[in-house]
Amino acid sequence: GGCFVIEVGVPGLQRLPPGETFQVFDASETHWGVDEYDVAAQGLISHHFRKLEGGFELRSIPFRYVWPAELDLMAELAGLQLRERWAGWKREPFTNDSLSHVSVWKKPP
């Protein structure tokens, strides 16, 4: 009788100019964040440059992204149905411009 709930970011591919693989998502005096996309492998590496005393620190974190439709298929294969999907925890509508989604699947009766 329970539900399976996740919050996931939506890849920013539609904001990438054709042929580009890098997207700056933060640029401040103390932090630069750059996502490096590998579209063919559905992956990205999130690079974080932080200003420290006397220099910078680089951390690179690899991810594999999935689309909401892929998650729906995996849930269906597990015997679940999509119950709700929002853009955030305040239940904002999920649209083509949403940067994340909260999805809820349930087991059918």
PDB file of N, CA, C and O in Angstrom, residues 5-48:
ATOM      1  N   VAL A   5       9.009   7.169  -3.999  1.00  0.00           N
ATOM      2  CA  VAL A   5       9.128   8.592  -4.323  1.00  0.00           C
ATOM      3  C   VAL A   5      10.599   8.939  -4.517  1.00  0.00           C
ATOM      4  O   VAL A   5      11.451   8.518  -3.729  1.00  0.00           O
ATOM      5  N   ILE A   6      10.896   9.727  -5.576  1.00  0.00           N
ATOM      6  CA  ILE A   6      12.259  10.217  -5.788  1.00  0.00           C
ATOM      7  C   ILE A   6      12.219  11.683  -6.204  1.00  0.00           C
ATOM      8  O   ILE A   6      11.219  12.166  -6.739  1.00  0.00           O
ATOM      9  N   GLU A   7      13.313  12.364  -5.933  1.00  0.00           N
ATOM     10  CA  GLU A   7      13.542  13.713  -6.463  1.00  0.00           C
ATOM     11  C   GLU A   7      14.803  13.638  -7.310  1.00  0.00           C
ATOM     12  O   GLU A   7      15.839  13.152  -6.854  1.00  0.00           O
ATOM     13  N   VAL A   8      14.711  14.073  -8.564  1.00  0.00           N
ATOM     14  CA  VAL A   8      15.819  13.947  -9.506  1.00  0.00           C
ATOM     15  C   VAL A   8      15.922  15.215 -10.341  1.00  0.00           C
ATOM     16  O   VAL A   8      14.906  15.800 -10.724  1.00  0.00           O
ATOM     17  N   GLY A   9      17.143  15.616 -10.653  1.00  0.00           N
ATOM     18  CA  GLY A   9      17.354  16.726 -11.572  1.00  0.00           C
ATOM     19  C   GLY A   9      17.084  16.287 -13.002  1.00  0.00           C
ATOM     20  O   GLY A   9      17.241  15.115 -13.347  1.00  0.00           O
ATOM     21  N   VAL A  10      16.660  17.228 -13.821  1.00  0.00           N
ATOM     22  CA  VAL A  10      16.443  16.975 -15.243  1.00  0.00           C
ATOM     23  C   VAL A  10      17.665  17.509 -15.987  1.00  0.00           C
ATOM     24  O   VAL A  10      18.062  18.660 -15.769  1.00  0.00           O
ATOM     25  N   PRO A  11      18.290  16.706 -16.849  1.00  0.00           N
ATOM     26  CA  PRO A  11      19.477  17.167 -17.567  1.00  0.00           C
ATOM     27  C   PRO A  11      19.193  18.455 -18.343  1.00  0.00           C
ATOM     28  O   PRO A  11      18.128  18.611 -18.934  1.00  0.00           O
ATOM     29  N   GLY A  12      20.166  19.360 -18.327  1.00  0.00           N
ATOM     30  CA  GLY A  12      19.996  20.651 -18.996  1.00  0.00           C
ATOM     31  C   GLY A  12      20.392  20.644 -20.455  1.00  0.00           C
ATOM     32  O   GLY A  12      20.887  21.645 -20.965  1.00  0.00           O
ATOM     33  N   LEU A  13      20.163  19.544 -21.144  1.00  0.00           N
ATOM     34  CA  LEU A  13      20.597  19.439 -22.540  1.00  0.00           C
ATOM     35  C   LEU A  13      19.953  20.466 -23.459  1.00  0.00           C
ATOM     36  O   LEU A  13      20.593  20.949 -24.387  1.00  0.00           O
ATOM     37  N   GLN A  14      18.710  20.827 -23.236  1.00  0.00           N
ATOM     38  CA  GLN A  14      18.057  21.770 -24.137  1.00  0.00           C
ATOM     39  C   GLN A  14      18.634  23.170 -23.980  1.00  0.00           C
ATOM     40  O   GLN A  14      18.406  24.031 -24.816  1.00  0.00           O
ATOM     41  N   ARG A  15      19.410  23.416 -22.931  1.00  0.00           N
ATOM     42  CA  ARG A  15      20.059  24.706 -22.752  1.00  0.00           C
ATOM     43  C   ARG A  15      21.462  24.739 -23.349  1.00  0.00           C
ATOM     44  O   ARG A  15      22.133  25.759 -23.315  1.00  0.00           O
ATOM     45  N   LEU A  16      21.920  23.593 -23.881  1.00  0.00           N
ATOM     46  CA  LEU A  16      23.235  23.534 -24.524  1.00  0.00           C
ATOM     47  C   LEU A  16      23.114  23.946 -25.989  1.00  0.00           C
ATOM     48  O   LEU A  16      22.259  23.422 -26.712  1.00  0.00           O
ATOM     49  N   PRO A  17      23.969  24.851 -26.459  1.00  0.00           N
ATOM     50  CA  PRO A  17      23.984  25.126 -27.898  1.00  0.00           C
ATOM     51  C   PRO A  17      24.417  23.872 -28.663  1.00  0.00           C
ATOM     52  O   PRO A  17      25.184  23.059 -28.128  1.00  0.00           O
ATOM     53  N   PRO A  18      23.939  23.692 -29.891  1.00  0.00           N
ATOM     54  CA  PRO A  18      24.328  22.504 -30.669  1.00  0.00           C
ATOM     55  C   PRO A  18      25.847  22.355 -30.749  1.00  0.00           C
ATOM     56  O   PRO A  18      26.569  23.322 -30.990  1.00  0.00           O
ATOM     57  N   GLY A  19      26.312  21.137 -30.492  1.00  0.00           N
ATOM     58  CA  GLY A  19      27.739  20.842 -30.572  1.00  0.00           C
ATOM     59  C   GLY A  19      28.522  21.139 -29.301  1.00  0.00           C
ATOM     60  O   GLY A  19      29.672  20.736 -29.175  1.00  0.00           O
ATOM     61  N   GLU A  20      27.939  21.826 -28.346  1.00  0.00           N
ATOM     62  CA  GLU A  20      28.624  22.146 -27.089  1.00  0.00           C
ATOM     63  C   GLU A  20      28.445  21.003 -26.094  1.00  0.00           C
ATOM     64  O   GLU A  20      27.436  20.310 -26.106  1.00  0.00           O
ATOM     65  N   THR A  21      29.416  20.823 -25.223  1.00  0.00           N
ATOM     66  CA  THR A  21      29.320  19.785 -24.203  1.00  0.00           C
ATOM     67  C   THR A  21      29.469  20.329 -22.788  1.00  0.00           C
ATOM     68  O   THR A  21      29.286  19.589 -21.825  1.00  0.00           O
ATOM     69  N   PHE A  22      29.804  21.602 -22.632  1.00  0.00           N
ATOM     70  CA  PHE A  22      30.003  22.199 -21.314  1.00  0.00           C
ATOM     71  C   PHE A  22      28.921  23.219 -21.012  1.00  0.00           C
ATOM     72  O   PHE A  22      28.527  24.002 -21.881  1.00  0.00           O
ATOM     73  N   GLN A  23      28.454  23.215 -19.761  1.00  0.00           N
ATOM     74  CA  GLN A  23      27.440  24.170 -19.320  1.00  0.00           C
ATOM     75  C   GLN A  23      27.837  24.692 -17.943  1.00  0.00           C
ATOM     76  O   GLN A  23      27.958  23.927 -16.989  1.00  0.00           O
ATOM     77  N   VAL A  24      28.033  26.005 -17.850  1.00  0.00           N
ATOM     78  CA  VAL A  24      28.336  26.634 -16.564  1.00  0.00           C
ATOM     79  C   VAL A  24      27.018  26.795 -15.814  1.00  0.00           C
ATOM     80  O   VAL A  24      26.075  27.371 -16.331  1.00  0.00           O
ATOM     81  N   PHE A  25      26.961  26.262 -14.592  1.00  0.00           N
ATOM     82  CA  PHE A  25      25.734  26.400 -13.809  1.00  0.00           C
ATOM     83  C   PHE A  25      25.915  27.282 -12.584  1.00  0.00           C
ATOM     84  O   PHE A  25      24.947  27.659 -11.939  1.00  0.00           O
ATOM     85  N   ASP A  26      27.158  27.640 -12.273  1.00  0.00           N
ATOM     86  CA  ASP A  26      27.403  28.572 -11.174  1.00  0.00           C
ATOM     87  C   ASP A  26      28.718  29.279 -11.430  1.00  0.00           C
ATOM     88  O   ASP A  26      29.701  28.647 -11.823  1.00  0.00           O
ATOM     89  N   ALA A  27      28.732  30.589 -11.215  1.00  0.00           N
ATOM     90  CA  ALA A  27      29.954  31.379 -11.377  1.00  0.00           C
ATOM     91  C   ALA A  27      29.939  32.488 -10.333  1.00  0.00           C
ATOM     92  O   ALA A  27      29.248  33.488 -10.493  1.00  0.00           O
ATOM     93  N   SER A  28      30.668  32.260  -9.259  1.00  0.00           N
ATOM     94  CA  SER A  28      30.767  33.275  -8.209  1.00  0.00           C
ATOM     95  C   SER A  28      32.246  33.479  -7.884  1.00  0.00           C
ATOM     96  O   SER A  28      33.116  32.828  -8.467  1.00  0.00           O
ATOM     97  N   GLU A  29      32.516  34.350  -6.940  1.00  0.00           N
ATOM     98  CA  GLU A  29      33.909  34.613  -6.577  1.00  0.00           C
ATOM     99  C   GLU A  29      34.578  33.430  -5.896  1.00  0.00           C
ATOM    100  O   GLU A  29      35.794  33.307  -5.923  1.00  0.00           O
ATOM    101  N   THR A  30      33.787  32.538  -5.304  1.00  0.00           N
ATOM    102  CA  THR A  30      34.370  31.420  -4.556  1.00  0.00           C
ATOM    103  C   THR A  30      34.088  30.048  -5.156  1.00  0.00           C
ATOM    104  O   THR A  30      34.637  29.052  -4.692  1.00  0.00           O
ATOM    105  N   HIS A  31      33.226  29.989  -6.185  1.00  0.00           N
ATOM    106  CA  HIS A  31      32.865  28.691  -6.765  1.00  0.00           C
ATOM    107  C   HIS A  31      32.510  28.840  -8.241  1.00  0.00           C
ATOM    108  O   HIS A  31      31.789  29.749  -8.624  1.00  0.00           O
ATOM    109  N   TRP A  32      33.048  27.928  -9.036  1.00  0.00           N
ATOM    110  CA  TRP A  32      32.626  27.780 -10.429  1.00  0.00           C
ATOM    111  C   TRP A  32      32.134  26.346 -10.587  1.00  0.00           C
ATOM    112  O   TRP A  32      32.829  25.406 -10.192  1.00  0.00           O
ATOM    113  N   GLY A  33      30.959  26.189 -11.171  1.00  0.00           N
ATOM    114  CA  GLY A  33      30.417  24.868 -11.431  1.00  0.00           C
ATOM    115  C   GLY A  33      30.191  24.705 -12.923  1.00  0.00           C
ATOM    116  O   GLY A  33      29.549  25.546 -13.551  1.00  0.00           O
ATOM    117  N   VAL A  34      30.727  23.629 -13.481  1.00  0.00           N
ATOM    118  CA  VAL A  34      30.619  23.365 -14.918  1.00  0.00           C
ATOM    119  C   VAL A  34      30.234  21.909 -15.116  1.00  0.00           C
ATOM    120  O   VAL A  34      30.924  21.010 -14.625  1.00  0.00           O
ATOM    121  N   ASP A  35      29.134  21.672 -15.823  1.00  0.00           N
ATOM    122  CA  ASP A  35      28.740  20.313 -16.179  1.00  0.00           C
ATOM    123  C   ASP A  35      29.269  19.987 -17.563  1.00  0.00           C
ATOM    124  O   ASP A  35      29.119  20.787 -18.495  1.00  0.00           O
ATOM    125  N   GLU A  36      29.886  18.824 -17.694  1.00  0.00           N
ATOM    126  CA  GLU A  36      30.426  18.332 -18.970  1.00  0.00           C
ATOM    127  C   GLU A  36      29.591  17.132 -19.401  1.00  0.00           C
ATOM    128  O   GLU A  36      29.620  16.088 -18.753  1.00  0.00           O
ATOM    129  N   TYR A  37      28.839  17.300 -20.495  1.00  0.00           N
ATOM    130  CA  TYR A  37      27.913  16.260 -20.954  1.00  0.00           C
ATOM    131  C   TYR A  37      28.560  15.316 -21.953  1.00  0.00           C
ATOM    132  O   TYR A  37      29.326  15.735 -22.822  1.00  0.00           O
ATOM    133  N   ASP A  38      28.226  14.036 -21.828  1.00  0.00           N
ATOM    134  CA  ASP A  38      28.533  13.012 -22.824  1.00  0.00           C
ATOM    135  C   ASP A  38      27.178  12.480 -23.278  1.00  0.00           C
ATOM    136  O   ASP A  38      26.623  11.565 -22.666  1.00  0.00           O
ATOM    137  N   VAL A  39      26.628  13.088 -24.312  1.00  0.00           N
ATOM    138  CA  VAL A  39      25.263  12.787 -24.729  1.00  0.00           C
ATOM    139  C   VAL A  39      25.115  11.332 -25.166  1.00  0.00           C
ATOM    140  O   VAL A  39      24.128  10.678 -24.826  1.00  0.00           O
ATOM    141  N   ALA A  40      26.094  10.798 -25.876  1.00  0.00           N
ATOM    142  CA  ALA A  40      25.999   9.425 -26.376  1.00  0.00           C
ATOM    143  C   ALA A  40      25.921   8.406 -25.245  1.00  0.00           C
ATOM    144  O   ALA A  40      25.243   7.386 -25.362  1.00  0.00           O
ATOM    145  N   ALA A  41      26.586   8.680 -24.126  1.00  0.00           N
ATOM    146  CA  ALA A  41      26.602   7.741 -23.000  1.00  0.00           C
ATOM    147  C   ALA A  41      25.611   8.133 -21.902  1.00  0.00           C
ATOM    148  O   ALA A  41      25.565   7.480 -20.866  1.00  0.00           O
ATOM    149  N   GLN A  42      24.813   9.185 -22.135  1.00  0.00           N
ATOM    150  CA  GLN A  42      23.880   9.702 -21.139  1.00  0.00           C
ATOM    151  C   GLN A  42      24.582   9.956 -19.812  1.00  0.00           C
ATOM    152  O   GLN A  42      24.102   9.585 -18.746  1.00  0.00           O
ATOM    153  N   GLY A  43      25.726  10.594 -19.899  1.00  0.00           N
ATOM    154  CA  GLY A  43      26.489  10.872 -18.691  1.00  0.00           C
ATOM    155  C   GLY A  43      26.910  12.322 -18.626  1.00  0.00           C
ATOM    156  O   GLY A  43      26.837  13.061 -19.607  1.00  0.00           O
ATOM    157  N   LEU A  44      27.305  12.714 -17.446  1.00  0.00           N
ATOM    158  CA  LEU A  44      27.901  14.034 -17.286  1.00  0.00           C
ATOM    159  C   LEU A  44      28.871  13.976 -16.129  1.00  0.00           C
ATOM    160  O   LEU A  44      28.768  13.121 -15.248  1.00  0.00           O
ATOM    161  N   ILE A  45      29.838  14.866 -16.178  1.00  0.00           N
ATOM    162  CA  ILE A  45      30.765  15.048 -15.067  1.00  0.00           C
ATOM    163  C   ILE A  45      30.541  16.463 -14.575  1.00  0.00           C
ATOM    164  O   ILE A  45      30.621  17.421 -15.353  1.00  0.00           O
ATOM    165  N   SER A  46      30.218  16.589 -13.305  1.00  0.00           N
ATOM    166  CA  SER A  46      29.997  17.901 -12.704  1.00  0.00           C
ATOM    167  C   SER A  46      31.308  18.342 -12.060  1.00  0.00           C
ATOM    168  O   SER A  46      31.786  17.718 -11.109  1.00  0.00           O
ATOM    169  N   HIS A  47      31.913  19.402 -12.623  1.00  0.00           N
ATOM    170  CA  HIS A  47      33.194  19.920 -12.141  1.00  0.00           C
ATOM    171  C   HIS A  47      32.923  21.107 -11.220  1.00  0.00           C
ATOM    172  O   HIS A  47      32.165  22.012 -11.572  1.00  0.00           O
ATOM    173  N   HIS A  48      33.567  21.089 -10.045  1.00  0.00           N
ATOM    174  CA  HIS A  48      33.408  22.163  -9.066  1.00  0.00           C
ATOM    175  C   HIS A  48      34.776  22.724  -8.719  1.00  0.00           C
ATOM    176  O   HIS A  48      35.641  21.998  -8.222  1.00  0.00           O
TER     177      HIS A  48
END
